[in-house]
Amino acid sequence: MTDIDTLVIIPTYNEKENINRITTAVLDSSPHVHILFVDDNSPDGTGDMADALADRSDRVHVLHRTSKDGLGRAYIAGFRWALERHYKYVMEMDCDFSHNPKEIPNFRDKIIEGHDLVIGSRYCGGIRVLNWPMSRLLLSRGAAVYVHLITGMPVSDPTGGFKCFRREVLESYDFDLVKANGYGFQIEMTHKAWMKGFRIGEVPIVFEDRQEGSSKMSGNIVYEALWVVWTLAIRNGFRRKPKVKK
């Protein structure tokens, strides 16, 4: 039997149009993965659909939460669930196919090579974003420059949400101290790993805006990302180099 060593965490809220297809695509992408859907009590029945998928496959799991509490809190619930089990690698992924499940083996290959955190980058070696208005593309690229200028973190796509963590990285976090919840959450988690001296790698991905369902993007998410960068910089004394791991 193939070793299952990777958990793909997929937060859901009103994703009934996508959940069946994303399950098939993720499971077909690699024999080494399980899926954990973290559903925030979706009123459209996504959670019930996830339960039905779990009943049909022992590679699918569901974690139900009682309310819509934000992306970061959903991922932290999933991280805690993963750490209670045997997974070596834990991935973040959207349910809307903006993250291509066919890329999953590339993340596993990169982290097995010796990286501790692998980030799927829309901007590594060029811009690979489809169906975005210019305003949103400029916002995303501007955020990457902003993060680098203030923190020094050498990551081309710090707000990206397609990631793979080695278990040891997640074990090093105190989740109770993680404050951000949207794009800021992605920045905070990567910055914490970098400051601790973990090895961070990037793989180029093509990002395509969702075709089904509605976007969760909001002004509050953008404002949070702006302030969390300064919070991280101040908390670390504006240190721009990671610790040297022994």
Coordinates of C-alpha atoms in Angstrom, one line a residue:
M1 CA 0.0 0.0 0.0
T2 CA 1.3 3.5 -0.9
D3 CA 2.4 5.6 2.1
I4 CA 0.1 8.5 2.8
D5 CA 2.4 11.2 4.1
T6 CA 0.7 14.5 2.9
L7 CA -2.5 16.2 4.1
V8 CA -4.1 18.8 1.9
I9 CA -6.1 21.2 4.0
I10 CA -9.0 22.9 2.0
P11 CA -11.1 25.4 3.9
T12 CA -14.7 25.7 2.6
Y13 CA -17.5 28.1 2.8
N14 CA -20.3 27.8 0.2
E15 CA -18.3 25.7 -2.2
K16 CA -20.9 23.3 -3.4
E17 CA -20.1 24.0 -7.0
N18 CA -16.5 22.9 -6.6
I19 CA -16.1 20.4 -3.8
N20 CA -16.8 17.2 -5.8
R21 CA -14.5 18.1 -8.6
I22 CA -11.7 19.3 -6.4
T23 CA -11.8 16.1 -4.4
T24 CA -11.4 14.0 -7.5
A25 CA -8.6 16.2 -8.9
V26 CA -6.6 16.2 -5.6
L27 CA -6.9 12.5 -5.0
D28 CA -6.0 11.8 -8.7
S29 CA -2.9 14.1 -8.4
S30 CA -1.0 11.8 -6.1
P31 CA -1.4 8.5 -4.3
H32 CA 0.4 10.0 -1.2
V33 CA -2.3 12.5 -0.1
H34 CA -5.3 12.8 2.1
I35 CA -7.8 15.7 2.1
L36 CA -9.1 17.6 5.1
F37 CA -12.0 19.9 4.4
V38 CA -12.5 22.5 7.1
D39 CA -16.0 23.7 6.7
D40 CA -17.3 26.9 8.4
N41 CA -20.9 25.8 8.7
S42 CA -21.6 26.6 5.0
P43 CA -25.3 27.5 4.6
D44 CA -25.3 26.0 1.0
G45 CA -24.8 22.4 2.3
T46 CA -21.0 22.2 1.5
G47 CA -20.4 20.5 4.8
D48 CA -22.9 17.8 4.1
M49 CA -21.4 17.2 0.7
A50 CA -18.0 16.9 2.3
D51 CA -19.3 14.3 4.8
A52 CA -20.8 12.3 1.9
L53 CA -17.4 12.3 0.2
A54 CA -15.7 11.2 3.4
D55 CA -18.2 8.3 3.6
R56 CA -17.1 7.1 0.2
S57 CA -13.3 7.5 0.6
D58 CA -11.0 6.9 3.6
R59 CA -8.7 9.5 2.0
V60 CA -11.2 12.3 2.7
H61 CA -11.8 13.8 6.1
V62 CA -14.0 16.7 7.4
L63 CA -13.6 19.1 10.2
H64 CA -16.8 21.1 11.0
R65 CA -16.6 24.5 12.6
T66 CA -19.7 26.3 14.0
S67 CA -19.3 29.7 12.3
K68 CA -17.4 31.6 9.6
D69 CA -14.3 32.6 11.5
G70 CA -11.8 33.4 8.7
L71 CA -9.2 31.7 6.6
G72 CA -6.4 31.8 9.1
R73 CA -8.5 30.3 11.9
A74 CA -9.7 27.5 9.6
Y75 CA -6.1 26.6 8.6
I76 CA -5.0 26.6 12.3
A77 CA -7.8 24.2 13.1
G78 CA -6.6 22.0 10.2
F79 CA -2.9 22.3 11.4
R80 CA -3.8 21.1 14.9
W81 CA -5.8 18.2 13.4
A82 CA -2.8 17.2 11.2
L83 CA -0.3 17.4 14.0
E84 CA -2.4 15.0 16.1
R85 CA -1.9 12.5 13.3
H86 CA 1.0 11.0 11.3
Y87 CA 1.4 13.4 8.4
K88 CA 4.9 14.5 7.4
Y89 CA 3.8 17.3 5.1
V90 CA 0.8 19.6 5.3
M91 CA -0.5 21.7 2.4
E92 CA -2.8 24.7 2.1
M93 CA -5.0 24.9 -0.9
D94 CA -8.1 26.7 -2.2
C95 CA -11.3 24.9 -3.2
D96 CA -12.0 27.0 -6.2
F97 CA -9.4 25.6 -8.7
S98 CA -7.3 28.8 -8.5
H99 CA -4.7 26.4 -7.3
N100 CA -4.2 23.6 -9.7
P101 CA -4.2 20.2 -8.0
K102 CA -1.8 18.9 -10.7
E103 CA 0.9 20.9 -9.0
I104 CA 0.8 18.9 -5.8
P105 CA 3.5 16.4 -6.8
N106 CA 5.9 19.4 -7.5
F107 CA 5.4 20.6 -3.9
R108 CA 6.1 17.2 -2.5
D109 CA 9.2 16.8 -4.7
K110 CA 10.5 20.2 -3.6
I111 CA 10.0 19.6 0.1
I112 CA 11.5 16.1 0.0
E113 CA 14.6 17.7 -1.6
G114 CA 15.2 19.3 1.8
H115 CA 13.1 22.4 2.1
D116 CA 10.9 23.0 5.2
L117 CA 8.3 25.3 3.6
V118 CA 7.5 25.4 -0.1
I119 CA 5.4 28.3 -1.5
G120 CA 3.6 28.2 -4.8
S121 CA 4.6 31.5 -6.5
R122 CA 2.6 33.4 -9.1
Y123 CA 5.6 35.7 -9.7
C124 CA 8.7 33.5 -9.5
G125 CA 10.4 34.0 -12.9
G126 CA 7.5 36.0 -14.4
I127 CA 3.8 36.7 -13.8
R128 CA 1.5 33.8 -14.2
V129 CA -2.0 35.0 -13.2
L130 CA -5.1 34.5 -15.4
N131 CA -8.4 36.4 -15.3
W132 CA -7.5 39.0 -12.8
P133 CA -8.2 42.7 -13.4
M134 CA -5.1 44.9 -13.5
S135 CA -6.1 46.6 -10.2
R136 CA -5.9 43.3 -8.3
L137 CA -2.7 42.2 -10.0
L138 CA -1.1 45.5 -9.1
L139 CA -2.3 45.2 -5.5
S140 CA -0.8 41.7 -5.2
R141 CA 2.5 42.7 -6.8
G142 CA 2.6 45.8 -4.7
A143 CA 2.1 43.8 -1.5
A144 CA 5.0 41.6 -2.4
V145 CA 7.3 44.6 -2.8
Y146 CA 5.9 46.2 0.4
V147 CA 6.6 43.0 2.5
H148 CA 10.1 42.8 1.2
L149 CA 10.9 46.4 1.8
I150 CA 9.7 46.3 5.4
T151 CA 10.8 42.9 6.5
G152 CA 13.5 41.9 4.0
M153 CA 11.9 38.5 3.6
P154 CA 13.2 37.1 0.2
V155 CA 9.9 35.6 -1.0
S156 CA 8.4 36.6 -4.4
D157 CA 4.8 35.8 -3.4
P158 CA 4.3 36.3 0.3
T159 CA 0.5 36.5 0.1
G160 CA 0.1 33.3 -1.8
G161 CA -2.0 30.6 -0.2
F162 CA -0.8 27.4 -2.0
K163 CA 1.9 26.0 0.4
C164 CA 3.4 22.9 1.8
F165 CA 4.8 22.8 5.3
R166 CA 7.1 20.2 6.8
R167 CA 5.6 18.9 10.0
E168 CA 8.5 20.4 12.1
V169 CA 7.7 23.9 10.9
L170 CA 4.1 23.6 12.2
E171 CA 5.3 22.1 15.5
S172 CA 7.5 25.2 16.0
Y173 CA 4.6 27.6 16.0
D174 CA 2.5 28.8 18.9
F175 CA -0.8 29.0 17.1
D176 CA -2.3 31.0 20.0
L177 CA 0.0 33.9 19.1
V178 CA -1.0 34.0 15.4
K179 CA -3.2 37.0 15.0
A180 CA -3.7 37.6 11.2
N181 CA -6.5 35.8 9.4
G182 CA -6.5 36.7 5.7
Y183 CA -3.6 37.6 3.4
G184 CA -1.8 38.8 6.5
F185 CA -2.1 35.2 7.8
Q186 CA -0.1 33.9 4.8
I187 CA 2.6 36.6 5.4
E188 CA 2.8 35.9 9.1
M189 CA 3.2 32.1 8.8
T190 CA 6.0 32.5 6.2
H191 CA 7.7 35.2 8.1
K192 CA 7.7 33.1 11.3
A193 CA 9.3 30.2 9.5
W194 CA 11.9 32.4 7.9
M195 CA 12.8 34.1 11.1
K196 CA 13.3 30.7 12.7
G197 CA 15.8 29.8 10.0
F198 CA 13.7 27.2 8.2
R199 CA 14.6 26.6 4.6
I200 CA 12.0 28.1 2.3
G201 CA 11.6 27.2 -1.4
E202 CA 9.3 28.4 -4.1
V203 CA 7.8 26.6 -7.1
P204 CA 6.2 28.5 -10.0
I205 CA 2.5 28.0 -10.4
V206 CA -0.2 29.4 -12.7
F207 CA -3.0 31.1 -10.7
E208 CA -6.4 31.3 -12.3
D209 CA -9.2 33.3 -10.7
R210 CA -12.2 31.2 -9.6
Q211 CA -14.9 30.3 -12.2
E212 CA -17.5 29.0 -9.8
G213 CA -18.8 30.5 -6.5
S214 CA -18.0 33.9 -5.1
S215 CA -14.7 35.5 -4.0
K216 CA -14.0 35.9 -0.2
M217 CA -11.8 39.0 -0.9
S218 CA -12.6 42.1 1.1
G219 CA -11.2 45.5 2.1
N220 CA -10.6 44.3 5.6
I221 CA -8.3 41.5 4.3
V222 CA -6.2 44.1 2.6
Y223 CA -6.0 46.4 5.6
E224 CA -5.0 43.5 7.8
A225 CA -2.1 42.6 5.5
L226 CA -0.9 46.2 5.6
W227 CA -0.7 46.4 9.4
V228 CA 0.5 42.8 10.1
V229 CA 3.7 43.5 8.1
W230 CA 4.6 46.3 10.5
T231 CA 3.6 44.2 13.5
L232 CA 6.0 41.4 12.4
A233 CA 8.8 43.9 11.8
I234 CA 8.4 45.5 15.1
R235 CA 8.0 42.2 17.0
N236 CA 11.4 41.1 15.6
G237 CA 13.2 44.4 16.2
F238 CA 13.3 45.1 12.5
R239 CA 15.7 42.2 12.1
R240 CA 16.1 41.4 8.4
K241 CA 18.0 38.1 8.7
P242 CA 16.8 34.7 10.0
K243 CA 18.3 32.8 12.8
V244 CA 21.1 30.4 11.9
K245 CA 19.7 26.9 12.5
K246 CA 22.1 24.5 14.2

